[in-house]
Coordinates of C-alpha atoms and ligand atoms in Angstrom, one line a residue:
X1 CA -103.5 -59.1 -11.1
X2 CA -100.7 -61.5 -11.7
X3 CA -98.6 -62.9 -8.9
X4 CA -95.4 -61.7 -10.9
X5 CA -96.7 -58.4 -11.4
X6 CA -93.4 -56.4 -11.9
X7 CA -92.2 -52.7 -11.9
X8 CA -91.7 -52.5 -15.8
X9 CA -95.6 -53.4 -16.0
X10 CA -95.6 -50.3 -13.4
X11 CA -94.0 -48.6 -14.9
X12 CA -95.6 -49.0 -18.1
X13 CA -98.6 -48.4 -16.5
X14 CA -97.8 -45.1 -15.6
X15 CA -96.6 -44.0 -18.8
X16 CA -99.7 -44.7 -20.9
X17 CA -101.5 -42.9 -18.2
X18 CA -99.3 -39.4 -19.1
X19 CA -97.9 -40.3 -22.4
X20 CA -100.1 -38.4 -25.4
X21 CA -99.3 -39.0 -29.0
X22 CA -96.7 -36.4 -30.3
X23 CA -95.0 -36.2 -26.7
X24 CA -91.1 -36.0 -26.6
X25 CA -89.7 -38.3 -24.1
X26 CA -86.4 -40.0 -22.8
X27 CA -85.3 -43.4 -22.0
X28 CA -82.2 -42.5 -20.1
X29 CA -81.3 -46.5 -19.7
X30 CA -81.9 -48.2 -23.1
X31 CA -80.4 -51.7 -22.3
X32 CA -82.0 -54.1 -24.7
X33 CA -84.5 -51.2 -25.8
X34 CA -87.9 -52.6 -24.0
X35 CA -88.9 -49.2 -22.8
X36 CA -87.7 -47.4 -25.8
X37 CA -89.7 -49.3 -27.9
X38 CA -92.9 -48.9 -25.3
X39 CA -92.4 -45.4 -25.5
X40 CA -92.4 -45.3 -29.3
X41 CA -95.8 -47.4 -29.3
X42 CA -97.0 -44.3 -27.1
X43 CA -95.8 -41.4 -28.5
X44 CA -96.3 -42.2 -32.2
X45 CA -95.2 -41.2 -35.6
X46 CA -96.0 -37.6 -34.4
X47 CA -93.4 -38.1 -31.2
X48 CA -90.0 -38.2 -30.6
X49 CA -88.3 -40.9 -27.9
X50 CA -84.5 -40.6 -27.3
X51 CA -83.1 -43.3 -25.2
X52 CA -79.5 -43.4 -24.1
X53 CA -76.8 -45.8 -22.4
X54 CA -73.0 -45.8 -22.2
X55 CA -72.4 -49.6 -24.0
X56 CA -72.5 -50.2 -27.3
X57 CA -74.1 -54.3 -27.0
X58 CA -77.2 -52.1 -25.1
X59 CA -77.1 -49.9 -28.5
X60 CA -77.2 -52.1 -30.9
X61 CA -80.0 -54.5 -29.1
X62 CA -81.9 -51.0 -29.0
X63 CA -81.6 -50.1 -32.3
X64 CA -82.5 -53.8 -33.1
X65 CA -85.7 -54.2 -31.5
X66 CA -86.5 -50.7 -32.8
X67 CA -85.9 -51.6 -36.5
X68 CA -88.4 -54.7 -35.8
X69 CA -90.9 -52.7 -34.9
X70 CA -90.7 -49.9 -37.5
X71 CA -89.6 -47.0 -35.1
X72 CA -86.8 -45.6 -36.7
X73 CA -88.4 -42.2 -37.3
X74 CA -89.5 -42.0 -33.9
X75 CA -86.7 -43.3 -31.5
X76 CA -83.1 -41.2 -31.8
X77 CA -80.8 -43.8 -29.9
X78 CA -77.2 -42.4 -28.5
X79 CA -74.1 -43.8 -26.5
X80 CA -73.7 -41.3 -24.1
X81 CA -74.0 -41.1 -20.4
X82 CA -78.0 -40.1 -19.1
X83 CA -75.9 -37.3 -17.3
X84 CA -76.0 -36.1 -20.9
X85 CA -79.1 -35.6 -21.0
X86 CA -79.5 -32.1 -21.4
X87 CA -77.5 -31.4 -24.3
X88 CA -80.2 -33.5 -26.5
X89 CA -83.4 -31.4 -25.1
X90 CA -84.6 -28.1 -24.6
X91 CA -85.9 -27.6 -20.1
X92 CA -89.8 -27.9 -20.0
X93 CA -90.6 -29.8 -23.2
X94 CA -90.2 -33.3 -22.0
X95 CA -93.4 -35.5 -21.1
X96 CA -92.1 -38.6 -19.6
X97 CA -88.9 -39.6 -18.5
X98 CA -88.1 -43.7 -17.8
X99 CA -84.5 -45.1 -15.9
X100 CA -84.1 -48.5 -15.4
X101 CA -81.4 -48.4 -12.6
X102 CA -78.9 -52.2 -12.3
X103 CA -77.5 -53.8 -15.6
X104 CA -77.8 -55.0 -18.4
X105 CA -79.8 -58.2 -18.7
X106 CA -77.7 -60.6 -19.7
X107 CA -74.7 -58.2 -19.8
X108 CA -71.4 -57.3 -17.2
X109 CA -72.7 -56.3 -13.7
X110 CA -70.0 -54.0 -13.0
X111 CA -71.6 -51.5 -15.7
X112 CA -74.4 -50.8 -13.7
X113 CA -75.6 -47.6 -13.4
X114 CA -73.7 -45.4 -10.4
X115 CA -75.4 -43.2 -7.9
X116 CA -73.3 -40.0 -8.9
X117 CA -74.3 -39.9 -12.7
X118 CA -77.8 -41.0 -11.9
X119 CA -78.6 -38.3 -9.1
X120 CA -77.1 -36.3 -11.9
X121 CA -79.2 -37.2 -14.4
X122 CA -82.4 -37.1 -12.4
X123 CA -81.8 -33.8 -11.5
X124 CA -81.2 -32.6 -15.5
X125 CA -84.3 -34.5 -16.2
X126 CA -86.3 -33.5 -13.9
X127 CA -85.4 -29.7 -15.6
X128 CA -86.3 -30.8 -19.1
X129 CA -89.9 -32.3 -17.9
X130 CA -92.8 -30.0 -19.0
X131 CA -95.6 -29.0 -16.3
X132 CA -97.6 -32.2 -16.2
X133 CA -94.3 -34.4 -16.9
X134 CA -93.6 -37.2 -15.3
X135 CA -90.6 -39.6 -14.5
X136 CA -90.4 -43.8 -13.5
X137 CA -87.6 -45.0 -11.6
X138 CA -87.7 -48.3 -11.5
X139 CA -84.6 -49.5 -8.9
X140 CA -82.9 -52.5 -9.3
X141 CA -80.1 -53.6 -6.4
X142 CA -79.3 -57.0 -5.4
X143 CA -76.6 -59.4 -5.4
X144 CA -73.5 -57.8 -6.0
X145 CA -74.4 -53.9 -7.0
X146 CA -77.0 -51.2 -6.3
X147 CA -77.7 -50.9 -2.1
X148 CA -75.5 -47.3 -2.4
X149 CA -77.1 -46.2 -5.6
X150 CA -80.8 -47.1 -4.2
X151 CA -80.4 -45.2 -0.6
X152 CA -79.1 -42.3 -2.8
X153 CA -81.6 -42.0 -5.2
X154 CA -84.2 -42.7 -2.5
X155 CA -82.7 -39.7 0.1
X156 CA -82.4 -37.6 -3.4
X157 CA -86.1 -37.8 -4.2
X158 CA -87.4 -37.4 -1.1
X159 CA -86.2 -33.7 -1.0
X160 CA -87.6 -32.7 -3.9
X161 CA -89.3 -29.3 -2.7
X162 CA -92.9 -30.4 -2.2
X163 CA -94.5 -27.5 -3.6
X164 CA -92.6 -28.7 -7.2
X165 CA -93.0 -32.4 -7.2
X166 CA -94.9 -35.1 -5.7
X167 CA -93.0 -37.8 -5.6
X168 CA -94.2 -42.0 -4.6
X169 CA -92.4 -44.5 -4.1
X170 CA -93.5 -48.5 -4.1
X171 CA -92.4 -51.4 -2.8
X172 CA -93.0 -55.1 -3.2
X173 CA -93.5 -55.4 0.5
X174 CA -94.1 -59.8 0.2
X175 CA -91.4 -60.5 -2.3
X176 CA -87.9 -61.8 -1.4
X177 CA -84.4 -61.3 -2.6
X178 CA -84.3 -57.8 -2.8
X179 CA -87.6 -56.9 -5.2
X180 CA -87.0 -53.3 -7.0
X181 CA -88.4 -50.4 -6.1
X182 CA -90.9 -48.7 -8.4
X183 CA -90.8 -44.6 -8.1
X184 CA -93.6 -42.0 -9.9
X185 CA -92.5 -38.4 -10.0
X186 CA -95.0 -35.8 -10.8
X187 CA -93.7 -32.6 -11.6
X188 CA -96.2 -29.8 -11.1
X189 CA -97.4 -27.0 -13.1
Ligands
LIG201 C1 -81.4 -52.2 -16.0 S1 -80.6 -51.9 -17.5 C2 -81.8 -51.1 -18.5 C3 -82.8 -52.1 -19.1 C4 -83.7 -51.6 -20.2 N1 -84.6 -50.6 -19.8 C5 -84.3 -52.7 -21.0 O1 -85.5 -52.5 -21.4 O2 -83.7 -53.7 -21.3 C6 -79.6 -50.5 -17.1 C7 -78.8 -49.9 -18.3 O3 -78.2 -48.7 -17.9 C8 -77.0 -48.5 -18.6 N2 -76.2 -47.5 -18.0 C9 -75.3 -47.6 -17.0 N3 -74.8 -46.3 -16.7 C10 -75.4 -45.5 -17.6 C11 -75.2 -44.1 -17.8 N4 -74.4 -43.3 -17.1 N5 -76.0 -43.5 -18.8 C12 -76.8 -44.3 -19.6 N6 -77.0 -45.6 -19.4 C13 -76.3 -46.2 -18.4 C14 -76.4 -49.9 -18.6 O4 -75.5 -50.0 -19.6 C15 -77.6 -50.8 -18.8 O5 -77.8 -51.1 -20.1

């Protein structure tokens, strides 16, 4: 394994593990459409990915990317809020769910994503999952933004009634400066 194994290679990871050609599933923060576009490789011509974020340069570097690699008819890209969320899919018929909590690469740090909306959207998504579906958090903090948002979403999931989810959390135990945090949630049948 690589010494700069990451969380999106995690996180990746875990998708192709539950990811089936034909699946529905969200990106809930598109940013410059890497996961988006992963998701589309997985899901196929057959699926549907719809990926979300609230600024319009993450939106058009989504849509970019996706037109390079010929996913238009899979990927359905909106600006809207991931607390959103369930007003673009129908509870239970969600595979995979991916949020990709900080900021934009390359973009304004103080349009991070925020504790409130996130715990919100977890909680929708976590209602439009199938049985079988999962969801990757991967947690970025750090620097200027993200300590509050991380202990949230880190007390959040560990409540999750146990008989409903299993829920695991990893760390990058031997990196410095604030490594993220890579989170699978199982939710059960
Ligand atoms: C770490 S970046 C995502 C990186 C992305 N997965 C990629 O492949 O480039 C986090 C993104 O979340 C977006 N964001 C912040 N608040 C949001 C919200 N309420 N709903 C949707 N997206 C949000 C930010 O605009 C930013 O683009």
């Amino acid at each position: 394994m690589p010494s700069q194994f990451g969380a999106v290679q995690l996180a990746h990871e875990f998708l192709s593990l539950n990811v089936r050609p034909g699946d529905i599933c969200i990106d809930c923060t598109a940013g410059r459409g890497n996961d988006t576009a992963f998701l589309c490789s997985l899901v196929g011509e057959t699926g549907s990915v719809l990926a979300f974020d609230i600024q319009p340069q993450a939106i058009e570097s989504t849509k970019e990317l996706i037109r390079q690699k010929g996913y238009e008819s899979i990927a359905k890209i909106y600006l809207d809020g991931h607390e959103n969320i369930d007003r673009y899919a129908e509870e239970g018929t969600v595979s995979a769910i991916v949020f990709n909590f900080g900021w934009l690469p390359g973009g304004d740090h103080t349009l991070n994503t925020k504790s409130e909306t996130s715990i919100a959207a977890i909680e929708k998504g976590l209602r439009l999952l199938k049985a079988d579906g999962v969801m990757s958090l991967s947690i970025y903090y750090g620097r200027d933004t993200g300590t509050k948002e991380r202990d949230d979403i880190l007390e959040y999931i560990a409540n999750l009634p146990v008989g409903e989810y299993t829920v695991i959390v990893g760390s990058f135990v031997n990196r410095p400066n604030c490594p993220p945090i890579s989170v699978r949630i199982y939710k059960g049948k």
